[in-house]
PDB file of C-alpha atoms in Angstrom:
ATOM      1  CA  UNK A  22     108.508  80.152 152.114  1.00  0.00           C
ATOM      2  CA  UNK A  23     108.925  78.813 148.532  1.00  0.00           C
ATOM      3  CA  UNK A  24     105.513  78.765 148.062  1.00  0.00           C
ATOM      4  CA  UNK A  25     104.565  82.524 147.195  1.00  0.00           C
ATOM      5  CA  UNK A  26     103.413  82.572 151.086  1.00  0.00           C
ATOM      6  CA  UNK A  27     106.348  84.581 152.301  1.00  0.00           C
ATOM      7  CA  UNK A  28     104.405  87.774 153.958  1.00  0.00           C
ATOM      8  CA  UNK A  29     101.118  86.218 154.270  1.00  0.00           C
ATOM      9  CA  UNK A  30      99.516  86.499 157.525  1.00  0.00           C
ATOM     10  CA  UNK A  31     100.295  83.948 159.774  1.00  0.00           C
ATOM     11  CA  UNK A  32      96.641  82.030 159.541  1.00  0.00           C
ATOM     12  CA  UNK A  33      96.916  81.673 155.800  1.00  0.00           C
ATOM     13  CA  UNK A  34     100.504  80.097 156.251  1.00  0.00           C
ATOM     14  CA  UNK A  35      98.612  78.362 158.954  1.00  0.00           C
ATOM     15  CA  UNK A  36      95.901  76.753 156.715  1.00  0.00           C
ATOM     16  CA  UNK A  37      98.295  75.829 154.268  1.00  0.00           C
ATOM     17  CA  UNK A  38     100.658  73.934 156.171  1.00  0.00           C
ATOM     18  CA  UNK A  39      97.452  71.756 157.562  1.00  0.00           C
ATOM     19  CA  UNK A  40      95.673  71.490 154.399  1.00  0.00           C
ATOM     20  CA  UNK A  41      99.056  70.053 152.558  1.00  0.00           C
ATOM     21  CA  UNK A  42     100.270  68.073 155.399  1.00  0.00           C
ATOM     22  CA  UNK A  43     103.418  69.758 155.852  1.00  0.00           C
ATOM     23  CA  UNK A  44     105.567  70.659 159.121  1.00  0.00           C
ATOM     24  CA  UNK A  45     106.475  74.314 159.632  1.00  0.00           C
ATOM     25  CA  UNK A  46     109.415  75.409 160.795  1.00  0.00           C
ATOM     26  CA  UNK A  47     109.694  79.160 161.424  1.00  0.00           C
ATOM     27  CA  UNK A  48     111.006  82.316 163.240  1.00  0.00           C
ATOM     28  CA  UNK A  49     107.588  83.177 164.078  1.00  0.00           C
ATOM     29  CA  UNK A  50     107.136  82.945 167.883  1.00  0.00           C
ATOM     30  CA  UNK A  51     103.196  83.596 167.301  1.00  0.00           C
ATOM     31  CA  UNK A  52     103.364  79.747 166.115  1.00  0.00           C
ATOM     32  CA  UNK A  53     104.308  78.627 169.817  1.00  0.00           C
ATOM     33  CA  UNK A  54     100.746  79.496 170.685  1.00  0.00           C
ATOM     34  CA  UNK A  55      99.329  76.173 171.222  1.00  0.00           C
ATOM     35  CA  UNK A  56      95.566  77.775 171.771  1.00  0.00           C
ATOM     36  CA  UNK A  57      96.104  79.584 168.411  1.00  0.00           C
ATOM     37  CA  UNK A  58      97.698  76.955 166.463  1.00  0.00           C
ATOM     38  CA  UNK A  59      96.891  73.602 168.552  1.00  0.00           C
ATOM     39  CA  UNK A  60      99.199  71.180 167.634  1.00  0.00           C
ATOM     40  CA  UNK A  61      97.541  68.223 167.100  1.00  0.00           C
ATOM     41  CA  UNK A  62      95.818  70.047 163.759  1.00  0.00           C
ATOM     42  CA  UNK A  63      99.515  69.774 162.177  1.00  0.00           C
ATOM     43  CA  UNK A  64     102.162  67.485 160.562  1.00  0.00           C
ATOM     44  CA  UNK A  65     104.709  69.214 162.716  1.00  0.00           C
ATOM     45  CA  UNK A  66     105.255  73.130 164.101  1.00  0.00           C
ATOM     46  CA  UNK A  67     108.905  74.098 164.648  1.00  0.00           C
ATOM     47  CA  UNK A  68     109.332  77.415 166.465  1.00  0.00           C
ATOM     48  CA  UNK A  69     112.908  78.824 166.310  1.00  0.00           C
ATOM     49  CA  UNK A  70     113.679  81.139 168.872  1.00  0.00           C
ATOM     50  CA  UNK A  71     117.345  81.886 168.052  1.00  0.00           C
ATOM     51  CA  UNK A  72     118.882  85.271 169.169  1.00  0.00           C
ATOM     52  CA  UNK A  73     121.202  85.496 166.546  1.00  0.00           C
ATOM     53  CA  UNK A  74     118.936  84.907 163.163  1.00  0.00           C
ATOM     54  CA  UNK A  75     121.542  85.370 160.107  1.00  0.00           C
ATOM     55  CA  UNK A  76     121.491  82.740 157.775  1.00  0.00           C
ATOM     56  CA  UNK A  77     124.574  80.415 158.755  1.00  0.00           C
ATOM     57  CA  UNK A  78     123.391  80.522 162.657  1.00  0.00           C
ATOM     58  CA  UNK A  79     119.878  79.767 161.803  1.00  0.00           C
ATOM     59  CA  UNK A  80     121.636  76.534 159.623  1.00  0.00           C
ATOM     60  CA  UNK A  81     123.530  75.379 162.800  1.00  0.00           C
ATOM     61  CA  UNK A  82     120.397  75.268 164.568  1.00  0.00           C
ATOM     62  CA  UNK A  83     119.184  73.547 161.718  1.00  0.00           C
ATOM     63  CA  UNK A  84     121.462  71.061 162.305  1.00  0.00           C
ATOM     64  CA  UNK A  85     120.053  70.274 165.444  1.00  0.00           C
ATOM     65  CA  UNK A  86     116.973  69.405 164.366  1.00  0.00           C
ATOM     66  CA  UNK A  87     117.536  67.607 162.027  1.00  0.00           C
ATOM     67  CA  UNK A  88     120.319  65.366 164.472  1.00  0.00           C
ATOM     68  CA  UNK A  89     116.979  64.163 166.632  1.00  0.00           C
ATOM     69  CA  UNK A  90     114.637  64.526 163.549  1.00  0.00           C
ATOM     70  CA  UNK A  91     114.008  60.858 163.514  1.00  0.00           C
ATOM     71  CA  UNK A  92     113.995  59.636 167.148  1.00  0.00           C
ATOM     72  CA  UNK A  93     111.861  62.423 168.651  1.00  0.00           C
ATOM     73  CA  UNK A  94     108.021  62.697 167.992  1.00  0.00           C
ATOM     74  CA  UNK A  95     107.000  65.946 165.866  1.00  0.00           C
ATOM     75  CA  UNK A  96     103.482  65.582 165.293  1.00  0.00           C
ATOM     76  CA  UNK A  97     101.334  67.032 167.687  1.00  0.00           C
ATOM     77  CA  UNK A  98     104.144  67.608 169.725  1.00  0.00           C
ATOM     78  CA  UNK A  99     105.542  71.262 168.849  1.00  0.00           C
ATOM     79  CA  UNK A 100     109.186  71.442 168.855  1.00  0.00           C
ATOM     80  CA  UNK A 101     110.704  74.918 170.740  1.00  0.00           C
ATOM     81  CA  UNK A 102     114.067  75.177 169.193  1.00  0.00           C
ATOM     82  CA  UNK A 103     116.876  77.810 170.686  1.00  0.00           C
ATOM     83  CA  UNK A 104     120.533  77.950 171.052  1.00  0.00           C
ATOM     84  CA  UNK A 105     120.632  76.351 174.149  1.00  0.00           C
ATOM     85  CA  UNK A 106     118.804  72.866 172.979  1.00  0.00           C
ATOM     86  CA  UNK A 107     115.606  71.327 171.770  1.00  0.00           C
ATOM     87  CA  UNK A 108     112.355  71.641 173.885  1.00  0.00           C
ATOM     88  CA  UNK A 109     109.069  69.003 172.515  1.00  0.00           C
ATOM     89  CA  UNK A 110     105.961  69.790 174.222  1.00  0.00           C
ATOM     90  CA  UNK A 111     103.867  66.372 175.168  1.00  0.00           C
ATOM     91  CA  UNK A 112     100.745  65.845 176.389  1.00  0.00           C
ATOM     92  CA  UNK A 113      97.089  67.049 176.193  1.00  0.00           C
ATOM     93  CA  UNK A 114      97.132  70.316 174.874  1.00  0.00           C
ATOM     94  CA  UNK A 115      93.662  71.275 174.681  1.00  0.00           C
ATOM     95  CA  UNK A 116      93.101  71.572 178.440  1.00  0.00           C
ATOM     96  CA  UNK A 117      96.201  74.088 178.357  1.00  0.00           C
TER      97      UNK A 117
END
């Protein structure tokens, strides 16, 4: 995070994201929990689960992303994001 929240725990990152408005996209699985971190409290939550994490596989995932960025709904709807494709949660999450 450029934000001097690199290392903070994951509900201060949390609060921050939803207090500025911002989508998160992270390597943190924890932020797939939809009853920790429902998603209709955020701009957008991006989970990548990626295998391989160095820095130029975790930019061709990237690339994904941002290929269905603007015809696919982010918020509320968290985005699961592996080598294998896309997956956007829909629906009512809070009877989950």
């Amino acid at each position: 995070m450029s934000d001097g929240l690199c290392g903070c725990p994951d509900q201060e990152i949390a609060e921050a994201v939803r207090r500025e408005g911002r989508t998160l996209v992270t390597l943190d699985v924890d932020f797939g929990n939809i009853h920790e971190y429902p998603p209709e409290h955020y701009r957008g939550l991006i989970v990548l689960r990626v295998v391989n994490q160095s820095r130029i596989h975790v930019l061709r995932v990237m690339e994904q992303i941002l290929s269905v960025l603007d015809c696919a709904p982010l918020e509320g709807h968290p985005w699961v994001v592996s080598e294998a494709g896309i997956r956007i949660r829909s629906g009512d999450f809070s009877q989950d």
